[in-house]
Coordinates of C-alpha atoms in Angstrom, one line a residue:
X11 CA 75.2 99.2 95.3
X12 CA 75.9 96.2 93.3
X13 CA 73.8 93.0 93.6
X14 CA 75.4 89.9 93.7
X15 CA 75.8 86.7 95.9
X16 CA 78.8 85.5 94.3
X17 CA 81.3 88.9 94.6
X18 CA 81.8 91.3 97.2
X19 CA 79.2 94.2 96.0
X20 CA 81.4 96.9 97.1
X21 CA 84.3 95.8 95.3
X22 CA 86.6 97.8 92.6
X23 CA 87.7 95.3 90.4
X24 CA 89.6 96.6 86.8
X25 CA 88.9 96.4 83.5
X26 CA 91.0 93.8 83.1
X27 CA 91.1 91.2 85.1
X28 CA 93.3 87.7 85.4
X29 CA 91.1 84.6 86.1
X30 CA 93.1 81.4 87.6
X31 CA 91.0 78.9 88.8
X32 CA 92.7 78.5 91.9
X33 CA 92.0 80.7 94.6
X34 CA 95.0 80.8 96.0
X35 CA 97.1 80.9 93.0
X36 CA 94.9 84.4 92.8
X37 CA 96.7 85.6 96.2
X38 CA 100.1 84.9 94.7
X39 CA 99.4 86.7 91.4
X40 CA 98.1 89.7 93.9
X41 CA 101.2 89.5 96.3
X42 CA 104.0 88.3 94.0
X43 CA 103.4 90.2 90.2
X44 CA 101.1 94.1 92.2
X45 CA 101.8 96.6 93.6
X46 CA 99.8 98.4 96.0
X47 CA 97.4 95.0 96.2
X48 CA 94.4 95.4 97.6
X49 CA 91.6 91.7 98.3
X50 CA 88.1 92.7 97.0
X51 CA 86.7 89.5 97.5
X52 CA 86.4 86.8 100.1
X53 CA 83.1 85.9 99.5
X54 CA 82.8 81.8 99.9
X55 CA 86.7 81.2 99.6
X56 CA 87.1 83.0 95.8
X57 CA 89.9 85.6 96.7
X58 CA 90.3 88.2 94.5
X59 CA 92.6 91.3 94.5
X60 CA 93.5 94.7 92.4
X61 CA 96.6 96.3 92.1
X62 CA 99.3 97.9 89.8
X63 CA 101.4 95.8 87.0
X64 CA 103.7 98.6 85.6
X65 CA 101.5 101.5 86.6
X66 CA 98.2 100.0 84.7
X67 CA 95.0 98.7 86.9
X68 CA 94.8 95.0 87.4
X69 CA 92.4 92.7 89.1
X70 CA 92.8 89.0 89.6
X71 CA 90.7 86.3 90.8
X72 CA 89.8 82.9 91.4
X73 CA 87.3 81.2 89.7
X74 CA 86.7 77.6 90.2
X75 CA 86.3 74.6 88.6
X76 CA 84.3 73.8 85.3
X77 CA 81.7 76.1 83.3
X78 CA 78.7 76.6 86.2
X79 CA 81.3 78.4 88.2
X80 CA 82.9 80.0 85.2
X81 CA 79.4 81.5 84.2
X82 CA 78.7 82.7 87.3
X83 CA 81.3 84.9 87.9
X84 CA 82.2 85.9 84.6
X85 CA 78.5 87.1 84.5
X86 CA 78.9 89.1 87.2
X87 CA 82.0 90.8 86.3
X88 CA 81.0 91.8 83.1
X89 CA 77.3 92.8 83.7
X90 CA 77.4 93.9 86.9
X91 CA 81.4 95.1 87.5
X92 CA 81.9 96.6 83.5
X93 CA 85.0 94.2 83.2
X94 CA 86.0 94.4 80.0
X95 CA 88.9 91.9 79.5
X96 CA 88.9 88.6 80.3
X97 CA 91.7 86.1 80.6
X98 CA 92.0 83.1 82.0
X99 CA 95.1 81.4 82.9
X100 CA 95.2 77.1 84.1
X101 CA 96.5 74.3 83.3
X102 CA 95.5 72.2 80.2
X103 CA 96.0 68.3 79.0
X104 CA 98.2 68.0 75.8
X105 CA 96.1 66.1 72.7
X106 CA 98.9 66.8 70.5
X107 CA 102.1 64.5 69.8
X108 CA 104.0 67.6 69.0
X109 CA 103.1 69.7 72.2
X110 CA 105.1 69.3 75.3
X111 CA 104.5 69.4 78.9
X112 CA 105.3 73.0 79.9
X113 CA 104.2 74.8 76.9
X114 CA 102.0 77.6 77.0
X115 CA 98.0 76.9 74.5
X116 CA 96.5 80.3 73.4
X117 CA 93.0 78.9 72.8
X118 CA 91.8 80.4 69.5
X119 CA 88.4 78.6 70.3
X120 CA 86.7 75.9 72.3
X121 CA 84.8 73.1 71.2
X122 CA 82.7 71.6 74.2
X123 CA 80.7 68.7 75.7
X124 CA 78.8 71.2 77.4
X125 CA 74.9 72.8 77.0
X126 CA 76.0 75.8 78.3
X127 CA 75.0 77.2 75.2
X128 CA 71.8 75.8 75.0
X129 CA 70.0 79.0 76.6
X130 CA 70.5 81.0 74.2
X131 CA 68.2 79.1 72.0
X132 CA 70.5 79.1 69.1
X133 CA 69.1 77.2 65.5
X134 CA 72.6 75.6 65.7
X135 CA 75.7 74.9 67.1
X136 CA 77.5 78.2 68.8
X137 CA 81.7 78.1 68.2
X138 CA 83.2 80.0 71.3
X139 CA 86.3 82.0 70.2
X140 CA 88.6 84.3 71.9
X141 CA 89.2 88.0 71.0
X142 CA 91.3 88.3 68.2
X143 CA 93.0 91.4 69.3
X144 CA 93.8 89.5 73.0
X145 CA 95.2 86.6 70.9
X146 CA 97.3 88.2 68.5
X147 CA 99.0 90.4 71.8
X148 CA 99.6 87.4 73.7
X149 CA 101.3 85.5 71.0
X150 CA 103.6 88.1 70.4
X151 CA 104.3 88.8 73.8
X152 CA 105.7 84.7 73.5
X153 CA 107.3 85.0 70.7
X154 CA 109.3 88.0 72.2
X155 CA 110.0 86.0 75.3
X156 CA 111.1 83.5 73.7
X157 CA 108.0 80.8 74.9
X158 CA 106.7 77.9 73.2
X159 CA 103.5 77.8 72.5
X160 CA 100.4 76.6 70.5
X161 CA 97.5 78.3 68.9
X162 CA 94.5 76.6 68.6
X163 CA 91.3 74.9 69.6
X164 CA 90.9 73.1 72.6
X165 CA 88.0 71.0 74.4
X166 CA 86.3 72.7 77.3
X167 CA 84.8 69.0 78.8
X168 CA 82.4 68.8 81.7
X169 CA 83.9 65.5 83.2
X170 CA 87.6 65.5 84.4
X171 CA 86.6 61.3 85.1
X172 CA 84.7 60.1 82.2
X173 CA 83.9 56.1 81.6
X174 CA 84.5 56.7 77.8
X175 CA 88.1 55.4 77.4
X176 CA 88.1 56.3 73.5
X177 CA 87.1 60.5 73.8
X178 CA 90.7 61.5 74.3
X179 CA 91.4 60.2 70.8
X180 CA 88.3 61.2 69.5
X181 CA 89.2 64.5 70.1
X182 CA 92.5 64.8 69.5
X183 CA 91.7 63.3 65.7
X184 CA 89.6 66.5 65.1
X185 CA 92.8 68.9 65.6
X186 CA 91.8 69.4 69.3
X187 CA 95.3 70.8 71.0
X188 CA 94.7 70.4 75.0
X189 CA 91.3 69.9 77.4
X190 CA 90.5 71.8 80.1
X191 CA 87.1 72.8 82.0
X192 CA 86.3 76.2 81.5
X193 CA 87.0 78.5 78.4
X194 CA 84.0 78.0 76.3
X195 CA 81.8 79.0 79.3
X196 CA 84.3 82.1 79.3
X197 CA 84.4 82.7 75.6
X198 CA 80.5 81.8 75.5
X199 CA 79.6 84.9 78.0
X200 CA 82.0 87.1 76.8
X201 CA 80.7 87.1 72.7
X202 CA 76.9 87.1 74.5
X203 CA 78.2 90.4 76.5
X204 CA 80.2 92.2 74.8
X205 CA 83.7 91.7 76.4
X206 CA 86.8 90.1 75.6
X207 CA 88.2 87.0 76.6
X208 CA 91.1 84.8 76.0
X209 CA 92.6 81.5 77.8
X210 CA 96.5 81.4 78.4
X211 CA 96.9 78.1 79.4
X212 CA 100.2 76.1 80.9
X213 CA 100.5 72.1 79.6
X214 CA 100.3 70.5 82.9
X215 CA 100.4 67.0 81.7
X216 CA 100.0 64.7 78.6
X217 CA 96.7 63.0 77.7
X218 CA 97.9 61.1 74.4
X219 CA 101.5 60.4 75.3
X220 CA 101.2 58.1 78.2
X221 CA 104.9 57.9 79.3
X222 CA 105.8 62.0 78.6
X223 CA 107.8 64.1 80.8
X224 CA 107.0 64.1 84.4
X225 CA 107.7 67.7 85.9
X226 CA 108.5 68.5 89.4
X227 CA 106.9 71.2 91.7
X228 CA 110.1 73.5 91.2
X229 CA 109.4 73.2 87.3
X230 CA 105.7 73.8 87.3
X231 CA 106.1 76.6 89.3
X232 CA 108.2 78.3 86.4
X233 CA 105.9 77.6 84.0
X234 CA 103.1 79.1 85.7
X235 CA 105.2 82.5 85.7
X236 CA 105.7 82.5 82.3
X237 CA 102.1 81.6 81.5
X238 CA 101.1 84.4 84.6
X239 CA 103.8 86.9 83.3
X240 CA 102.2 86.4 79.3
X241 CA 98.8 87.1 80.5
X242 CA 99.9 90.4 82.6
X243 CA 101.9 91.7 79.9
X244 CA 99.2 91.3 77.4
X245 CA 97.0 92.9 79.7
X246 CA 99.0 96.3 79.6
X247 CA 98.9 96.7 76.2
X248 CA 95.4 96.9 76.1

């Protein structure tokens, strides 16, 4: 039996494996995109589910906010469920001018305000990356839907409020594409591991352009397919 206090021991969770932060955007992805669905996890609200997506094994679950909860059950899956694919799909701030609300951010790596790191008792400052080979797939896979997106590096921050009004630009003058709360935990684990991860990531809203596009439930709700339908189609070509 598996130990863990986080994930449902007796669970069969895939090789690959989709990781929203949302718990229920987790059901959706299970009801809406798999066939033959089955929930593997309830265990303190993070739902997670396996099923088919064109014939291939895929698991999906919730995750939580911000790099403590991240670690934890990225851990878990890798070290104690063998998941070997990793991919994380939220929403992300904009830092760039040229990057619009509703764009899809492959995050080539993660820069951080985090010590996550810190344990490893590195002589230095670790750079969290994504998995080439997951990269490279999902940017063709929008390039043959016809998506916009962005490759790049964005900021995995620990505070979503933050009494520093001048970080945003900070950031953003150092090439930093969107901000978010969780990949470099994700990337972080995986290298440590020996997995693969990679964060898909929808532009939700603008964090330099103060009076960009405003986008309506209906809206954001497409986006999030295309960002959810990237991620699953990368996955079967693994």
């Amino acid at each position: 039996m598996k130990n863990t206090p986080h994930i449902n021991q007796l669970a069969e969770i895939a090789e690959t494996i989709l990781l929203p932060g949302d718990p229920k955007r987790a059901k959706m992805i299970g009801e809406k995109f798999l066939e033959k669905t089955e929930c593997f996890n309830e265990v303190r609200g993070t739902l997670g589910f396996t099923g088919l997506y064109k014939g291939k094994k895929i698991s999906v679950m919730g995750t939580g906010m911000g790099i403590p909860s991240m670690g934890i059950y990225s851990y878990e899956l890798i070290n104690i469920f063998g998941v070997k694919n990793l991919i994380r799909i939220g929403t992300t701030g904009a830092m760039q001018k040229n990057i619009n609300v509703r764009d899809i951010i492959l995050a080539a790596g993660a820069s951080t305000n985090s010590a996550y790191s810190s344990q490893f008792k590195l002589n230095g400052s670790f750079a969290p990356i994504a998995d080439f080979t997951l990269l490279e797939t999902a940017a063709n896979v929008c390039r043959n839907k016809n998506l916009p997106f962005h490759v790049g590096n964005v900021l995995t921050s620990d505070n979503f409020y933050t009494e520093d009004e001048n970080q945003t630009s900070s950031w953003s003058t150092m090439g930093i594409i969107g901000v978010e709360m969780e990949t470099a935990g994700l990337y972080t684990n995986a290298a440590r591991y020996g997995a693969k991860a990679l964060s898909i990531l929808t532009v939700s809203d603008h964090m330099i352009l103060k009076d960009a596009e405003i986008t309506t439930a209906e809206e954001r709700e497409k986006s999030f397919t295309d960002m959810i339908e990237t991620a699953l189609e990368t996955a079967v070509k693994l």
